[in-house]
Coordinates of C-alpha atoms in Angstrom, one line a residue:
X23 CA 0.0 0.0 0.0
X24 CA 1.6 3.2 -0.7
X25 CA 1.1 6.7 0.7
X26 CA -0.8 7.8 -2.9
X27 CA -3.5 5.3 -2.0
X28 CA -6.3 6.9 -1.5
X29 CA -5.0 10.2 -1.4
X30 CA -7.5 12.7 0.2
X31 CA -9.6 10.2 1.5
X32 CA -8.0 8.4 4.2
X33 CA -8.4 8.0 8.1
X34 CA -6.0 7.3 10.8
X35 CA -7.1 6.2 14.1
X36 CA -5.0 6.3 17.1
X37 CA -5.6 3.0 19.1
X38 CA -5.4 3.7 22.9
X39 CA -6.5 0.0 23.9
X40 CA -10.2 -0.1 23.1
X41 CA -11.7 -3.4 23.2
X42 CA -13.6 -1.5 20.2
X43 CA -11.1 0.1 18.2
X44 CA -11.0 -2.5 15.7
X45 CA -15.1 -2.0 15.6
X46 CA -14.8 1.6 14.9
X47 CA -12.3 0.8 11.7
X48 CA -15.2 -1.7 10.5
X49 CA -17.4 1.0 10.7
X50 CA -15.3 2.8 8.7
X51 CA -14.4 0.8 6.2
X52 CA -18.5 -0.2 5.8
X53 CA -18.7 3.3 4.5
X54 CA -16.1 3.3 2.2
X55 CA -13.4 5.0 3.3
X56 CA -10.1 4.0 4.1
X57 CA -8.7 3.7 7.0
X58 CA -5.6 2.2 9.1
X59 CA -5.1 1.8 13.0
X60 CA -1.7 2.6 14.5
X61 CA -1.2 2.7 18.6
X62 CA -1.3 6.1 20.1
X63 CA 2.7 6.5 20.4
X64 CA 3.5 5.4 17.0
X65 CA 2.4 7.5 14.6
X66 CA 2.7 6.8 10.8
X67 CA 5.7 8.2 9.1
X68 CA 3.3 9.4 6.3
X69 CA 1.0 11.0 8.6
X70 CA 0.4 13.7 5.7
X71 CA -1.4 11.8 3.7
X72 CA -4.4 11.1 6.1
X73 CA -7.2 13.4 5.8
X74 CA -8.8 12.7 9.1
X75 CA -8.3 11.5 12.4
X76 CA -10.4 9.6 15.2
X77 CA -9.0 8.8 18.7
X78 CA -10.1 5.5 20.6
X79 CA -11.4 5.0 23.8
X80 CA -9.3 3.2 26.5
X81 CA -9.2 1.2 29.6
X82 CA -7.1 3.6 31.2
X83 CA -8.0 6.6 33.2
X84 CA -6.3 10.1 32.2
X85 CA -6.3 10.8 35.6
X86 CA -3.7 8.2 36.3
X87 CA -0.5 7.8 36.6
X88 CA -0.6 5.4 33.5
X89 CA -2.4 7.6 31.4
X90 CA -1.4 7.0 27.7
X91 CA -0.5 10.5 26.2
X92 CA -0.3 10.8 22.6
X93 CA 1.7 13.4 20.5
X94 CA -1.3 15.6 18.8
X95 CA 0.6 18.4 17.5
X96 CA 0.5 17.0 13.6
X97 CA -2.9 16.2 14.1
X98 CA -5.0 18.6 16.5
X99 CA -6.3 21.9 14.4
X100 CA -4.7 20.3 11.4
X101 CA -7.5 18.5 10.5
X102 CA -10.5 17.2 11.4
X103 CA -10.7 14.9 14.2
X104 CA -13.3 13.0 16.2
X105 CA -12.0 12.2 20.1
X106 CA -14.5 9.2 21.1
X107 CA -14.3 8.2 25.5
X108 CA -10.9 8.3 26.4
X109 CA -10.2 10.7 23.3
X110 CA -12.4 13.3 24.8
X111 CA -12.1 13.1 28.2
X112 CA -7.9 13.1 27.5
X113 CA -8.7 16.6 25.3
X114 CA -10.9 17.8 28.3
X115 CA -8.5 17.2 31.0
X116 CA -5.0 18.6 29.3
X117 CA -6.8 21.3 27.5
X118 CA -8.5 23.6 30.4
X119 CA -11.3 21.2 31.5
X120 CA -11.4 18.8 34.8
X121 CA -12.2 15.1 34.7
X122 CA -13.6 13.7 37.8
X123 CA -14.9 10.0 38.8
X124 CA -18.2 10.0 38.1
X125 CA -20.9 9.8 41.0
X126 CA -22.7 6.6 39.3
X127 CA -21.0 4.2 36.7
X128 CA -21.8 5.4 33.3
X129 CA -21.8 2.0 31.4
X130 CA -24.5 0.5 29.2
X131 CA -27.2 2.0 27.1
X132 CA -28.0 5.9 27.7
X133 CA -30.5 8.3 25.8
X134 CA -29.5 11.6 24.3
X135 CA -31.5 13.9 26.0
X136 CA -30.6 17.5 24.8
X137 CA -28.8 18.2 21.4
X138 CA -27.6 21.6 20.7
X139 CA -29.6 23.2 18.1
X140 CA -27.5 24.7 15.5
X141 CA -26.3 24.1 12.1
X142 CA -23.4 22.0 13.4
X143 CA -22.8 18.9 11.2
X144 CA -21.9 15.9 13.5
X145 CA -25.6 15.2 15.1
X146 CA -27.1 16.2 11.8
X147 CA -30.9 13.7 11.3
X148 CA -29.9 12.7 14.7
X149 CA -33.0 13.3 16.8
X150 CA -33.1 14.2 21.1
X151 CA -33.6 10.7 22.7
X152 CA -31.4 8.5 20.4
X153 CA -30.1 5.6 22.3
X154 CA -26.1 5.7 22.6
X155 CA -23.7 3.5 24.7
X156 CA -22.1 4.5 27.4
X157 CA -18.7 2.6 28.9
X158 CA -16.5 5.0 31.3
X159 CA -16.4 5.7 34.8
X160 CA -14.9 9.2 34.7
X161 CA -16.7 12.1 33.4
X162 CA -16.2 15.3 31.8
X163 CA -16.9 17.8 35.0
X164 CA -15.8 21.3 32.7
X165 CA -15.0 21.2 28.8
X166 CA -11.8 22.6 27.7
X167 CA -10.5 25.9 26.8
X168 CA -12.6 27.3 23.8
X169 CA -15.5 24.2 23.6
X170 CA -19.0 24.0 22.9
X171 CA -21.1 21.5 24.6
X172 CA -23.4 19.7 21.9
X173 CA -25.0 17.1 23.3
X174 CA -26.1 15.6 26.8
X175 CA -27.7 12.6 28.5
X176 CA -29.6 12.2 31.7
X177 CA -26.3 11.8 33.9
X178 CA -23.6 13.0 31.4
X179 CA -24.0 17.0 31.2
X180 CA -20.8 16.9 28.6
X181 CA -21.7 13.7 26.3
X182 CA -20.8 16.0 23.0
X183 CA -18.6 18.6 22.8
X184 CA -16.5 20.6 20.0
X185 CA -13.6 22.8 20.0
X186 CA -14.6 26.2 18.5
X187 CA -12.5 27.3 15.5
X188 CA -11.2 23.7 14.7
X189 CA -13.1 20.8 12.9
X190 CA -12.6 18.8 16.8
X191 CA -15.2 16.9 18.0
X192 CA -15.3 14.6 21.1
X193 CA -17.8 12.2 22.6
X194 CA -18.3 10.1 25.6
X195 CA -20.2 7.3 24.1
X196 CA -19.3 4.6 21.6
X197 CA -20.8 5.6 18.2
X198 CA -19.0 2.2 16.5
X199 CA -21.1 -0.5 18.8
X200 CA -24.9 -1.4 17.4
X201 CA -26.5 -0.2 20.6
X202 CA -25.8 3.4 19.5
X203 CA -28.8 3.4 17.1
X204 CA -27.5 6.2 15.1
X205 CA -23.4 5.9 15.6
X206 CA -23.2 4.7 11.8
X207 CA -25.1 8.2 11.2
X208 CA -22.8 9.7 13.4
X209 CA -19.4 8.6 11.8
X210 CA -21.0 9.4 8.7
X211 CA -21.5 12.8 9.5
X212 CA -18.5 13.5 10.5
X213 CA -16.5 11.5 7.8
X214 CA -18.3 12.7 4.6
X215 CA -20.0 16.2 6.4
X216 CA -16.9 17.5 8.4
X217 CA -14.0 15.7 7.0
X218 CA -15.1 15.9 3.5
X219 CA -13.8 12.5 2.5
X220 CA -14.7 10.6 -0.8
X221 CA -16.5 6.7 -0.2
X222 CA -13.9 5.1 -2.7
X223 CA -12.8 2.3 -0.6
X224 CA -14.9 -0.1 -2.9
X225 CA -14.2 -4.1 -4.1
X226 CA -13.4 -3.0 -7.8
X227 CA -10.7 -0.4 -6.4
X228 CA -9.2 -2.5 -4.5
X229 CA -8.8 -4.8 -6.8
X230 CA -7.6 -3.0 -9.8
X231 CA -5.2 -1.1 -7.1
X232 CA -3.6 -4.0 -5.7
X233 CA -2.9 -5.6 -9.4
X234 CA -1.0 -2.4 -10.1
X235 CA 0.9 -2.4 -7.3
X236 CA 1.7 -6.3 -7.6
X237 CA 3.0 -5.7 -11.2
X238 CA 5.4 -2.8 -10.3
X239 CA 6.5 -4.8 -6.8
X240 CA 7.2 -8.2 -8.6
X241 CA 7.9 -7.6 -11.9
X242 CA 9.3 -10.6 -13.2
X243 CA 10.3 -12.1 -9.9
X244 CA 8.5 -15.7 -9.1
X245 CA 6.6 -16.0 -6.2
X246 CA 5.5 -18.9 -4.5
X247 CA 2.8 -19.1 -2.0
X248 CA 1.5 -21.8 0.6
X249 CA -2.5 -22.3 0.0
X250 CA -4.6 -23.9 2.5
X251 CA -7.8 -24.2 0.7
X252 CA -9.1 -21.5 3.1
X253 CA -10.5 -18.1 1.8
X254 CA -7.4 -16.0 2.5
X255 CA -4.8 -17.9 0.8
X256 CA -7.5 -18.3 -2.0
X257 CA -8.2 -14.8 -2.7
X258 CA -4.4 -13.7 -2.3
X259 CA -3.2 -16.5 -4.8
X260 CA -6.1 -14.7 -7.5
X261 CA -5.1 -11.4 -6.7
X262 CA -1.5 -12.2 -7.2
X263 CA -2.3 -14.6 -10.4
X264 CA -4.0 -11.4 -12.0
X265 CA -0.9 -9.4 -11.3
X266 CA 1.9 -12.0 -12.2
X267 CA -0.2 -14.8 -14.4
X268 CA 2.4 -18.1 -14.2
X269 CA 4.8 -16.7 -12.3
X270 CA 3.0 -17.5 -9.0
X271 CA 3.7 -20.8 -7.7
X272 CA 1.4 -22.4 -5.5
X273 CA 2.2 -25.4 -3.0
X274 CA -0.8 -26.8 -0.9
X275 CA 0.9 -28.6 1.9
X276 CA -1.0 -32.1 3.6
X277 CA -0.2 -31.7 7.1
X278 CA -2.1 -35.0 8.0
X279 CA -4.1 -32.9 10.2
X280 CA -6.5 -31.4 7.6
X281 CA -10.2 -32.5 7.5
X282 CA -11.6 -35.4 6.3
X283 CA -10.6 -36.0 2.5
X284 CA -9.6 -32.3 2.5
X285 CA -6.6 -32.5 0.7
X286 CA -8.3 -34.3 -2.3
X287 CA -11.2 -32.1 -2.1
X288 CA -9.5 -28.8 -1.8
X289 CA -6.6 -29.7 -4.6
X290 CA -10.2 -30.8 -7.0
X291 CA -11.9 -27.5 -6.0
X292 CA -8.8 -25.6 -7.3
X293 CA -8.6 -27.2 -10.7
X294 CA -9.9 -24.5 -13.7
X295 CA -9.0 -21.4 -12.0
X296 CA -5.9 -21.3 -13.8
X297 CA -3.9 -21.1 -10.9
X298 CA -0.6 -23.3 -11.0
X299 CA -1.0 -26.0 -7.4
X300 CA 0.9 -28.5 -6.7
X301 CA -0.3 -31.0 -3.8
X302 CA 2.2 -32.2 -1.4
X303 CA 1.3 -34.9 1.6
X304 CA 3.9 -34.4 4.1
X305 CA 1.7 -36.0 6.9
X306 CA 3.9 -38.3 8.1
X307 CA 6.5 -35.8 8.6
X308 CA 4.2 -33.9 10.8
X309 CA 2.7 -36.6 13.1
X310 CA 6.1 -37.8 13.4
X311 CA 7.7 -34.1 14.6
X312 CA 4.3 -33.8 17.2
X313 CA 4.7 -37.0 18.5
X314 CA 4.5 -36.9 22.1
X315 CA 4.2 -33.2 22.1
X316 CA 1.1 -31.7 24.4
X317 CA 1.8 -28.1 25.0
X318 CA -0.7 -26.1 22.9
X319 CA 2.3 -23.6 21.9
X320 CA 5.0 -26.1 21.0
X321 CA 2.5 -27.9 19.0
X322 CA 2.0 -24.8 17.1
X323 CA 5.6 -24.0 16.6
X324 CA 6.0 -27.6 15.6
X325 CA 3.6 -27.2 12.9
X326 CA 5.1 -24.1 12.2
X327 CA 8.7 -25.1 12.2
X328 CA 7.8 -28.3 10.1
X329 CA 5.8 -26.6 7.2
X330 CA 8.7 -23.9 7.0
X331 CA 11.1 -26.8 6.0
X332 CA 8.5 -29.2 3.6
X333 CA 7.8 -25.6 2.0
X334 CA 11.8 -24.9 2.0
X335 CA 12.3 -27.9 0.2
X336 CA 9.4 -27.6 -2.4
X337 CA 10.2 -23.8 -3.1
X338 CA 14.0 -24.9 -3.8
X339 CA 12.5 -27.1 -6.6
X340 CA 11.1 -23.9 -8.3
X341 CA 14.8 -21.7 -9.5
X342 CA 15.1 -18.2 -8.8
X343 CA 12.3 -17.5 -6.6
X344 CA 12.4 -14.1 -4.9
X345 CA 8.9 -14.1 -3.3
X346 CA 7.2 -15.5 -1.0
X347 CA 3.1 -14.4 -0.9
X348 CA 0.9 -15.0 2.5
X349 CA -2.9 -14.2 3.1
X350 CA -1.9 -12.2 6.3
X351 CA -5.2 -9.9 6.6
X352 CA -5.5 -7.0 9.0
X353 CA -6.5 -8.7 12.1
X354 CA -3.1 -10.4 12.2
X355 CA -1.4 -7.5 11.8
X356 CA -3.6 -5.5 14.1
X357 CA -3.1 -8.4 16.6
X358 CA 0.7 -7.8 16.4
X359 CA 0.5 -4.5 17.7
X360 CA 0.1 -2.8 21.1
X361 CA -0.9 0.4 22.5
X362 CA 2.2 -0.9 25.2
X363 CA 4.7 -2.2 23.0
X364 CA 4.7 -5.4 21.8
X365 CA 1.4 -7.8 22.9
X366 CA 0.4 -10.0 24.8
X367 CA 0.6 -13.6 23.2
X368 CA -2.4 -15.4 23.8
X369 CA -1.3 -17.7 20.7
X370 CA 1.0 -17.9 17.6
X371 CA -0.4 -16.8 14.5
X372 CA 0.4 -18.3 11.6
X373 CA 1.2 -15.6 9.0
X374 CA 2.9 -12.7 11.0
X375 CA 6.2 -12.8 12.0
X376 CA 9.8 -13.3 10.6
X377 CA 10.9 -16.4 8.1
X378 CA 14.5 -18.3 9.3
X379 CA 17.1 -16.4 7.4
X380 CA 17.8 -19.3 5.1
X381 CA 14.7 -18.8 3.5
X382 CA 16.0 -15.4 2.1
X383 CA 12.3 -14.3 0.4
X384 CA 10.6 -11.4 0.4
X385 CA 7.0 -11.3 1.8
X386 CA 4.5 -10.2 -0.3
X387 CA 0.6 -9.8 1.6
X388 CA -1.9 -8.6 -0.8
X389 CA -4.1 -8.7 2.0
X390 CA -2.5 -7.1 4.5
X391 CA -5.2 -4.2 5.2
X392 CA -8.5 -5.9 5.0
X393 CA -10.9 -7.7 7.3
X394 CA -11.9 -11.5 6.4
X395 CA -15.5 -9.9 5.1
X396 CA -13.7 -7.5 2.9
X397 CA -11.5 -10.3 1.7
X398 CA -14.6 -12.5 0.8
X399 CA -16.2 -9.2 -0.9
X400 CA -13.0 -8.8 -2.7
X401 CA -13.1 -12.1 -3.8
X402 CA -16.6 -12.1 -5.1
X403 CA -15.6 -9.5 -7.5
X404 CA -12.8 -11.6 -9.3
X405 CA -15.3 -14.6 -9.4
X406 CA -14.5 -16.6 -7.1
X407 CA -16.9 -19.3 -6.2
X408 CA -19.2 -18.6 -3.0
X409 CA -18.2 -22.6 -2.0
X410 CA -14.7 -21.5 -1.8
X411 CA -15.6 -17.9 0.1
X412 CA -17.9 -19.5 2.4
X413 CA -15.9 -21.7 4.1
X414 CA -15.6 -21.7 7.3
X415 CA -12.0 -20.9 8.9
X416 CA -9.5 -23.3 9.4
X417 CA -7.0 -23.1 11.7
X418 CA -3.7 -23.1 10.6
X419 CA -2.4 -25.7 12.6
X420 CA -5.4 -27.8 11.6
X421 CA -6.7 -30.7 14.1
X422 CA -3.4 -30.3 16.5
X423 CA -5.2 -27.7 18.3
X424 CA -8.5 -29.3 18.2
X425 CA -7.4 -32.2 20.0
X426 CA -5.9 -31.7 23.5
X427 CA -3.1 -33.4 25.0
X428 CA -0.6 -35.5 22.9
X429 CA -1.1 -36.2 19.1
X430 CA -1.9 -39.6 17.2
X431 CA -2.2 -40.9 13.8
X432 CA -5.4 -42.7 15.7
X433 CA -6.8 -39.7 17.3
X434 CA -6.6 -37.8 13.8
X435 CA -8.6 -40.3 12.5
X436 CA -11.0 -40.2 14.9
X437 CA -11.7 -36.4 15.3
X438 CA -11.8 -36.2 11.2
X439 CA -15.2 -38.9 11.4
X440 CA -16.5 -37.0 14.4
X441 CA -16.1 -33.3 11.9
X442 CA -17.3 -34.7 8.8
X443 CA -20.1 -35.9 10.3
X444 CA -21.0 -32.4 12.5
X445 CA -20.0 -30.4 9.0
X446 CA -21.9 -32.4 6.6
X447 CA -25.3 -32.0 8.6
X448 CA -24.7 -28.5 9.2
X449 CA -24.8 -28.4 5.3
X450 CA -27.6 -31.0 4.9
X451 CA -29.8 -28.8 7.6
X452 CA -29.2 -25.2 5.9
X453 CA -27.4 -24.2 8.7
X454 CA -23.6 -24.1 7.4
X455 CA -24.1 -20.8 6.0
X456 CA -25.6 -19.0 8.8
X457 CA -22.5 -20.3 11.2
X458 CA -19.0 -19.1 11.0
X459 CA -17.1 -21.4 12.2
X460 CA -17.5 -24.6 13.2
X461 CA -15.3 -27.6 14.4
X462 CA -14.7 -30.7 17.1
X463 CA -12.6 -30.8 20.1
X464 CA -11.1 -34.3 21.2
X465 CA -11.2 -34.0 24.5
X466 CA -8.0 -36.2 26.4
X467 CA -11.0 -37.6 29.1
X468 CA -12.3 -40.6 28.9
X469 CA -16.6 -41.3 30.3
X470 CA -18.2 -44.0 31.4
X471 CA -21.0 -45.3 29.1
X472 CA -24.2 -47.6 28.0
X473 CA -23.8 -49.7 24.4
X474 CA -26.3 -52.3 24.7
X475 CA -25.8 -53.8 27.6
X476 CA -22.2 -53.4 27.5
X477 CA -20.3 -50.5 30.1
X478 CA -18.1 -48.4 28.1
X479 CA -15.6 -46.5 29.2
X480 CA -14.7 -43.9 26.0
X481 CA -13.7 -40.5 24.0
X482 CA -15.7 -37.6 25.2
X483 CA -15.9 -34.9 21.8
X484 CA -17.2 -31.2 22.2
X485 CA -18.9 -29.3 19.4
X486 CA -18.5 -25.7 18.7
X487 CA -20.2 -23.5 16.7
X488 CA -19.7 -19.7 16.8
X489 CA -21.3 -16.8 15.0
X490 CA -18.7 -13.5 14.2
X491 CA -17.9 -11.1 11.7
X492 CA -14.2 -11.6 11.5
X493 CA -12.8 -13.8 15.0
X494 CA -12.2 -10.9 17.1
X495 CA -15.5 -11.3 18.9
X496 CA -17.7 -14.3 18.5
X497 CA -21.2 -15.5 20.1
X498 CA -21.5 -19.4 20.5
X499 CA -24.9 -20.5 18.1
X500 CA -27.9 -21.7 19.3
X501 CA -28.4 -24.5 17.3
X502 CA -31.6 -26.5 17.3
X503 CA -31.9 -29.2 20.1
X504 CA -33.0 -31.8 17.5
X505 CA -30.2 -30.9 15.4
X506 CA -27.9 -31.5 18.2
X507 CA -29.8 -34.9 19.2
X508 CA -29.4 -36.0 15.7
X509 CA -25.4 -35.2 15.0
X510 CA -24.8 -36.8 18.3
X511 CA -26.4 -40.0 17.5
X512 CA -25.0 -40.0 14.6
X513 CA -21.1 -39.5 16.2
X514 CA -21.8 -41.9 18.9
X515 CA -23.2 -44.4 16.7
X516 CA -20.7 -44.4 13.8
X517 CA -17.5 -43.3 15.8
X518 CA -15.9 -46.1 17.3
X519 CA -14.3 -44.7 20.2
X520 CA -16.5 -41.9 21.0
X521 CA -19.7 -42.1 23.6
X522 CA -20.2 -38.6 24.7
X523 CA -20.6 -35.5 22.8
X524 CA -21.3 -31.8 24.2
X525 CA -21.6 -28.6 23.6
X526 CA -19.5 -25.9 24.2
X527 CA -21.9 -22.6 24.7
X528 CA -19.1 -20.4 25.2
X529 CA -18.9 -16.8 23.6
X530 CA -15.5 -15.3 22.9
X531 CA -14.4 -12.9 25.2
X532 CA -13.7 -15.0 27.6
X533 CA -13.1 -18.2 25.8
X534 CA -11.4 -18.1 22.6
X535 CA -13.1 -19.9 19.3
X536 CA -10.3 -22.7 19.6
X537 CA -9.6 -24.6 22.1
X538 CA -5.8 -24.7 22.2

């Protein structure tokens, strides 16, 4: 992406933490406009070609001794710029106002109950009594030096506010989350009203930008890319096969830990879209490395380490390539990133991060700045089947993280009957499309059971089935009961091994999607 795209019409937004900054760059990006996040204290070094900016809010109180303080010179009364929680309370307390703890907690669902009657553009068709979301426990006791208080709800007497002779708003609530009925109409206001910004962040741009850019980065360089079948790596090797035509190489790598007849299936799906695969089945290789191997993290790295060298070797079998391409997408990247330096790990991902140094490719990520629905969009517009762009996610390291404790060609096996049989009747029922993900977890317990008249004493599986726009946040499903009655029949009765089957009814946060 470089600092001409989308000239004029591009937003930065400073992350200070928010569980919902991500959110309010969906938002964004559902109206068209482009948009990147960067943490508060490390501004882009092309900061002049963003047209607008929009601070987050924050766990953190600026009253604190761990206040985050970000440097606004570039930014404040240089262009327009929406301050949203944290934002506006930091702007009100270092810029002449006071923030105090509030007398009750202002968190959950509030109603607008004065807006300030002018001509002012931000709460333009947004009526007195329009439901926002509240989620702070300090409050704005005096506005800063030179500001206007626009709106107000029952308990917050400073919900709105500008700053008079600058194009700076702030707010206390959350216009990004769906309880504020009119935040969309909000954002819009202030992208397309105050900002001025042109909706241009479109499918067909992207598209016809990124092919450009491909051709003048690659030029005659071969590239080769690892595809998992999944809708990343499938939209990235299309993008990059419009760019570079039979230059790209692509290797699809059996792990021995993909889904039932997967690698057959996804090698068949691939055949007439021109793209040049070649299959490998390295799964011996793999169950051979995890053997013994428990901990959720060095299983990961296992897999990691293991498809680095099968993919070493099958790239050295293609001379003089210079690239390699990955379906990294902005989440990952996102996810790489702090507001306090590096983050937290919670788990490996599987696309960011440095290659060994024997490798000696350059990374190329044609998706590097979009969201998974934005990546399916984009696909759709090349002509991509919707089988290939509805699948569900995968993860990377397959069924190693689906089963816990140690991993065996036996428990493979097993766990691939138990999916095929959950993902088939998802399909057969109508229901695979309204899901987003869905999978089996071996669990490493044993129950006590009933076959005939026969005690058992077997594998216990747990299904999982989650609803989410792109991982970050997801909402287990409520699948019919007879549904469930049925699929777990079906798994106890054609599974050897397996006599009890629940489900997990976890959301994500606190649980992740995986289990491992």
């Amino acid at each position: 992406m470089n600092k001409d795209t989308f000239q004029g019409s591009r937003l930065l937004i400073l992350d200070f933490g928010s569980q919902y900054t991500q959110l309010i760059a969906r938002r964004v990006r559902e109206l068209n406009v482009y948009c990147e996040i960067h943490p508060y204290n490390h501004l882009p070094e092309n900061i002049s070609s963003f047209s607008a900016v929009i601070l987050s809010g924050s766990p953190y109180s600026v009253r604190s001794a761990e206040a985050l303080h970000p440097d606004l010179n570039a930014l404040k009364g240089k262009m327009p710029l929406l301050a949203v929680c944290y934002g506006a309370q930091y702007l009100a307390h270092f810029g002449g106002g006071e923030v105090a703890p509030s007398n009750i907690r202002e968190y959950g669902r509030a109603q607008l109950s004065y807006i300030k009657k002018t001509d002012d553009p931000l709460f333009e068709d947004i009526s007195e009594g329009s439901q926002v979301w509240m989620s702070h426990s300090d409050t704005i006791k005096q506005l800063p030096t030179n500001a206007v208080c626009l709106a107000s709800t029952a308990d917050v007497a400073n919900a709105a506010y500008r700053i008079e002779g600058e194009d700076t708003y702030a707010i206390q609530f959350h216009p990004e989350v769906t309880h504020s009925t009119d935040g969309v109409k909000l954002l819009s206001n202030f992208l397309f009203k105050i900002a001025k910004l042109t909706p241009n962040w479109t499918s067909a741009n992207f598209v016809d930008m990124t092919v450009a850019q491909l051709k003048e980065q690659i030029g005659n360089d071969k590239v080769v890319l690892g595809l998992s079948g999944g809708v990343d790596s499938t939209v990235a090797a299309v993008l990059l096969h419009k760019a570079i035509g039979k230059q790209l190489h692509c290797i699809f790598v059996n792990n021995g830990l993909l889904r039932k007849n997967e690698f057959q299936n996804v090698l068949k799906q691939y055949e007439g879209m021109g793209l040049n695969v070649k299959g490998v089945d390295a799964s011996e290789r793999f169950l051979t490395a995890l053997a013994g191997k428990t901990d959720p993290e060095e299983k990961r790295k296992t897999i990691g380490r293991v498809f680095i060298e099968v993919f070493d070797d099958e790239a050295h079998k293609i001379a003089d390539v210079k690239w390699l391409g990955q379906g990294t997408i902005y989440p990952d990247v996102i996810e790489s990133l702090s507001v306090k330096g590096p983050s937290a790990t919670i788990k490996s991902h599987h696309n960011v991060g440095g290659l060994p140094d024997y490798m000696k490719l350059k990374i190329v990520e044609p998706l590097r700045m979009l969201f998974k629905d934005e990546v399916r969009r984009v696909g759709r517009s090349m002509g991509i089947s919707d089988e290939l762009l509805g699948r569900h996610p995968f993860p990377g390291p397959g069924l190693a993280i689906r089963i816990l404790g140690d991993i065996t060609a036996e428990k493979v096996a097993v766990l691939q009957e138990v999916d095929a049989i959950f993902i088939n009747a998802l399909k057969e029922h109508q229901l695979y499309d309204k899901v987003w993900q869905a999978g089996a977890i071996l669990l490493p317990i044993n129950s006590v059971g009933v076959m005939g008249d026969e005690r058992t004493y077997e594998r216990v599986v747990a299904l999982r089935a989650v609803e989410s726009v792109d991982g970050m946040t997801a909402d287990w499903v409520d699948l019919p009961y007879k549904f469930l009655q049925k699929v777990s029949n079906d798994i106890i009765n054609k599974v050897k091994g397996v006599n009890r089957v629940v489900y997990d009814i976890s959301s994500k946060p606190p649980a992740t999607i995986e289990w491992e």
